[in-house]
Amino acid sequence: MNNLNHLDIDHFTAAPQRRIGSQALTRDEKGAILLFESRRRVERGDVLTWNLPGGCAQGNEDPQAACRRRIQEKSGLLIEPGKLLVMHWQPPKGDTVEGHNYVWDGGVISSHTEFQLDTDEVTQYRFVPRKQLTAFTRDSLVERIDAALQALGRGHSGYLAGHAG
């Protein structure tokens, strides 16, 4: 007789709902970080409306492929996500389920790069110096970006858990 616990079976056959976000840390020649302003956050009335390029993975989609796809859909850019820099687990909060957010090395692109924004999703883009990030985005993303920048410097990926602040 097999001694598998009922909960062990459910874990694999009826896993809890989670979201998977996949983003790229892309910089310009001066090291400023590429951010997109989210139309959804603007319309919702959020104060801090900017995010790293990328988005949510679909069911059965590889997170790295999701990052590439979402950046191309939102901006027309073909950015090949490189090395994984950070994996950030965030617990449920309000009506949002728990999530895993991957940040890949998006490399360096020219600050003069032409974008073809999907204006249904992105209102604008800009390269933001690290020191100015708190004026554009929430603390949890600043923490994630800092961890990604540290991972670039160390040469190996990092892990974050929880919400900042």
mmCIF file of C-alpha atoms in Angstrom:
data_model
loop_
_atom_site.group_PDB
_atom_site.id
_atom_site.type_symbol
_atom_site.label_atom_id
_atom_site.label_comp_id
_atom_site.label_asym_id
_atom_site.label_seq_id
_atom_site.Cartn_x
_atom_site.Cartn_y
_atom_site.Cartn_z
ATOM 1 C CA MET A 1 0.000 0.000 0.000
ATOM 2 C CA ASN A 2 1.245 3.482 -0.883
ATOM 3 C CA ASN A 3 1.666 5.843 2.106
ATOM 4 C CA LEU A 4 1.123 9.118 0.205
ATOM 5 C CA ASN A 5 -0.687 11.740 2.218
ATOM 6 C CA HIS A 6 -3.896 13.086 0.634
ATOM 7 C CA LEU A 7 -2.480 16.638 0.791
ATOM 8 C CA ASP A 8 0.599 15.549 -1.174
ATOM 9 C CA ILE A 9 -1.630 14.296 -3.973
ATOM 10 C CA ASP A 10 -3.713 17.495 -4.003
ATOM 11 C CA HIS A 11 -0.556 19.588 -4.176
ATOM 12 C CA PHE A 12 0.237 18.115 -7.590
ATOM 13 C CA THR A 13 -3.255 17.591 -8.980
ATOM 14 C CA ALA A 14 -4.965 20.723 -7.668
ATOM 15 C CA ALA A 15 -2.203 23.245 -7.020
ATOM 16 C CA PRO A 16 -3.147 26.600 -5.472
ATOM 17 C CA GLN A 17 -3.685 29.556 -7.773
ATOM 18 C CA ARG A 18 -0.581 31.698 -8.332
ATOM 19 C CA ARG A 19 0.406 34.422 -10.753
ATOM 20 C CA ILE A 20 3.758 34.481 -12.497
ATOM 21 C CA GLY A 21 5.212 37.823 -13.464
ATOM 22 C CA SER A 22 8.242 38.056 -15.704
ATOM 23 C CA GLN A 23 10.178 41.277 -16.208
ATOM 24 C CA ALA A 24 13.437 42.504 -17.707
ATOM 25 C CA LEU A 25 15.917 44.873 -16.106
ATOM 26 C CA THR A 26 16.914 46.861 -19.187
ATOM 27 C CA ARG A 27 19.257 49.838 -18.957
ATOM 28 C CA ASP A 28 20.467 52.600 -21.249
ATOM 29 C CA GLU A 29 24.107 53.617 -21.846
ATOM 30 C CA LYS A 30 24.181 55.615 -18.596
ATOM 31 C CA GLY A 31 22.647 52.840 -16.469
ATOM 32 C CA ALA A 32 19.162 54.375 -16.212
ATOM 33 C CA ILE A 33 16.417 51.754 -15.961
ATOM 34 C CA LEU A 34 13.715 51.338 -18.594
ATOM 35 C CA LEU A 35 10.196 51.674 -17.147
ATOM 36 C CA PHE A 36 6.769 51.535 -18.788
ATOM 37 C CA GLU A 37 3.778 53.397 -17.395
ATOM 38 C CA SER A 38 0.858 51.004 -16.974
ATOM 39 C CA ARG A 39 -2.431 52.258 -18.422
ATOM 40 C CA ARG A 40 -4.278 49.944 -16.014
ATOM 41 C CA ARG A 41 -2.578 51.562 -13.000
ATOM 42 C CA VAL A 42 -3.253 55.070 -14.340
ATOM 43 C CA GLU A 43 -6.952 54.300 -14.927
ATOM 44 C CA ARG A 44 -7.202 52.693 -11.479
ATOM 45 C CA GLY A 45 -5.927 55.942 -9.966
ATOM 46 C CA ASP A 46 -2.685 54.571 -8.537
ATOM 47 C CA VAL A 47 -0.114 57.178 -7.511
ATOM 48 C CA LEU A 48 2.899 55.113 -8.632
ATOM 49 C CA THR A 49 2.111 53.768 -12.097
ATOM 50 C CA TRP A 50 5.432 52.639 -13.561
ATOM 51 C CA ASN A 51 6.825 49.113 -13.899
ATOM 52 C CA LEU A 52 9.652 47.168 -15.490
ATOM 53 C CA PRO A 53 8.975 45.882 -19.019
ATOM 54 C CA GLY A 54 7.309 42.478 -19.071
ATOM 55 C CA GLY A 55 4.092 41.060 -17.709
ATOM 56 C CA CYS A 56 2.243 37.961 -16.601
ATOM 57 C CA ALA A 57 2.844 34.521 -18.032
ATOM 58 C CA GLN A 58 -0.047 32.566 -19.471
ATOM 59 C CA GLY A 59 -0.835 29.025 -18.332
ATOM 60 C CA ASN A 60 1.909 26.568 -19.334
ATOM 61 C CA GLU A 61 4.140 29.400 -20.597
ATOM 62 C CA ASP A 62 7.811 29.515 -19.711
ATOM 63 C CA PRO A 63 8.487 32.701 -17.679
ATOM 64 C CA GLN A 64 11.426 33.725 -19.862
ATOM 65 C CA ALA A 65 9.324 33.317 -23.014
ATOM 66 C CA ALA A 66 6.513 35.287 -21.341
ATOM 67 C CA CYS A 67 8.886 38.157 -20.646
ATOM 68 C CA ARG A 68 10.030 38.264 -24.277
ATOM 69 C CA ARG A 69 6.439 38.063 -25.560
ATOM 70 C CA ARG A 70 5.010 40.719 -23.227
ATOM 71 C CA ILE A 71 7.795 43.215 -23.969
ATOM 72 C CA GLN A 72 7.321 42.758 -27.700
ATOM 73 C CA GLU A 73 3.525 43.100 -27.397
ATOM 74 C CA LYS A 74 3.759 46.269 -25.298
ATOM 75 C CA SER A 75 6.627 48.032 -27.068
ATOM 76 C CA GLY A 76 7.504 46.382 -30.367
ATOM 77 C CA LEU A 77 10.971 45.638 -28.953
ATOM 78 C CA LEU A 78 12.552 42.232 -29.228
ATOM 79 C CA ILE A 79 14.542 41.976 -26.002
ATOM 80 C CA GLU A 80 16.047 38.585 -25.301
ATOM 81 C CA PRO A 81 15.852 38.022 -21.540
ATOM 82 C CA GLY A 82 19.232 36.817 -20.339
ATOM 83 C CA LYS A 83 20.325 35.479 -16.996
ATOM 84 C CA LEU A 84 17.812 35.276 -14.150
ATOM 85 C CA LEU A 85 18.690 38.040 -11.694
ATOM 86 C CA VAL A 86 15.961 37.795 -9.039
ATOM 87 C CA MET A 87 13.006 35.636 -8.108
ATOM 88 C CA HIS A 88 10.595 37.550 -5.861
ATOM 89 C CA TRP A 89 7.808 35.722 -4.029
ATOM 90 C CA GLN A 90 4.947 37.937 -2.897
ATOM 91 C CA PRO A 91 2.234 36.686 -0.526
ATOM 92 C CA PRO A 92 -1.434 37.371 -1.236
ATOM 93 C CA LYS A 93 -2.514 40.922 -0.534
ATOM 94 C CA GLY A 94 -6.074 42.211 -0.741
ATOM 95 C CA ASP A 95 -7.729 40.572 -3.735
ATOM 96 C CA THR A 96 -4.392 39.632 -5.354
ATOM 97 C CA VAL A 97 -3.226 36.009 -5.146
ATOM 98 C CA GLU A 98 0.340 35.145 -4.226
ATOM 99 C CA GLY A 99 2.849 35.500 -7.010
ATOM 100 C CA HIS A 100 6.320 34.767 -8.254
ATOM 101 C CA ASN A 101 8.052 37.570 -10.117
ATOM 102 C CA TYR A 102 11.106 36.770 -12.201
ATOM 103 C CA VAL A 103 13.522 39.516 -13.220
ATOM 104 C CA TRP A 104 15.846 38.738 -16.130
ATOM 105 C CA ASP A 105 18.823 40.685 -17.417
ATOM 106 C CA GLY A 106 17.387 42.718 -20.293
ATOM 107 C CA GLY A 107 20.784 44.105 -21.228
ATOM 108 C CA VAL A 108 21.624 47.600 -22.405
ATOM 109 C CA ILE A 109 19.806 49.415 -25.204
ATOM 110 C CA SER A 110 20.245 52.886 -26.627
ATOM 111 C CA SER A 111 18.273 55.675 -24.997
ATOM 112 C CA HIS A 112 17.363 56.636 -28.588
ATOM 113 C CA THR A 113 15.621 53.303 -29.281
ATOM 114 C CA GLU A 114 12.316 53.620 -31.150
ATOM 115 C CA PHE A 115 9.293 52.117 -29.392
ATOM 116 C CA GLN A 116 5.941 51.141 -30.899
ATOM 117 C CA LEU A 117 3.827 51.274 -27.743
ATOM 118 C CA ASP A 118 0.597 49.348 -27.406
ATOM 119 C CA THR A 119 -1.307 52.299 -25.993
ATOM 120 C CA ASP A 120 -4.020 50.007 -24.628
ATOM 121 C CA GLU A 121 -1.431 48.797 -22.096
ATOM 122 C CA VAL A 122 1.360 51.388 -21.903
ATOM 123 C CA THR A 123 0.903 55.148 -21.785
ATOM 124 C CA GLN A 124 4.598 56.061 -22.034
ATOM 125 C CA TYR A 125 8.131 54.873 -21.334
ATOM 126 C CA ARG A 126 11.272 56.427 -19.936
ATOM 127 C CA PHE A 127 14.738 55.597 -18.678
ATOM 128 C CA VAL A 128 14.896 56.456 -14.966
ATOM 129 C CA PRO A 129 18.105 56.808 -12.928
ATOM 130 C CA ARG A 130 18.143 54.534 -9.850
ATOM 131 C CA LYS A 131 18.059 57.512 -7.464
ATOM 132 C CA GLN A 132 14.703 58.639 -8.930
ATOM 133 C CA LEU A 133 12.853 55.297 -8.895
ATOM 134 C CA THR A 134 10.815 56.024 -5.747
ATOM 135 C CA ALA A 135 9.092 58.889 -7.555
ATOM 136 C CA PHE A 136 7.807 56.475 -10.225
ATOM 137 C CA THR A 137 7.124 53.088 -8.686
ATOM 138 C CA ARG A 138 6.131 51.258 -5.516
ATOM 139 C CA ASP A 139 8.610 50.202 -2.821
ATOM 140 C CA SER A 140 8.359 46.484 -3.625
ATOM 141 C CA LEU A 141 9.507 47.115 -7.200
ATOM 142 C CA VAL A 142 12.346 49.386 -6.076
ATOM 143 C CA GLU A 143 13.451 46.585 -3.741
ATOM 144 C CA ARG A 144 13.229 44.087 -6.640
ATOM 145 C CA ILE A 145 15.224 46.390 -8.941
ATOM 146 C CA ASP A 146 17.890 46.906 -6.257
ATOM 147 C CA ALA A 147 18.185 43.140 -5.812
ATOM 148 C CA ALA A 148 18.511 42.726 -9.595
ATOM 149 C CA LEU A 149 21.218 45.406 -9.765
ATOM 150 C CA GLN A 150 23.079 43.685 -6.910
ATOM 151 C CA ALA A 151 22.784 40.342 -8.720
ATOM 152 C CA LEU A 152 24.328 41.924 -11.823
ATOM 153 C CA GLY A 153 27.255 43.092 -9.697
ATOM 154 C CA ARG A 154 27.700 39.767 -7.886
ATOM 155 C CA GLY A 155 27.274 37.605 -10.944
ATOM 156 C CA HIS A 156 24.620 35.351 -9.381
ATOM 157 C CA SER A 157 20.879 35.562 -8.839
ATOM 158 C CA GLY A 158 19.033 36.567 -5.687
ATOM 159 C CA TYR A 159 15.781 35.830 -3.916
ATOM 160 C CA LEU A 160 13.265 38.135 -2.244
ATOM 161 C CA ALA A 161 10.212 37.251 -0.171
ATOM 162 C CA GLY A 162 7.334 39.439 0.932
ATOM 163 C CA HIS A 163 6.236 43.004 0.363
ATOM 164 C CA ALA A 164 8.480 45.985 0.980
ATOM 165 C CA GLY A 165 7.375 48.642 3.399
#
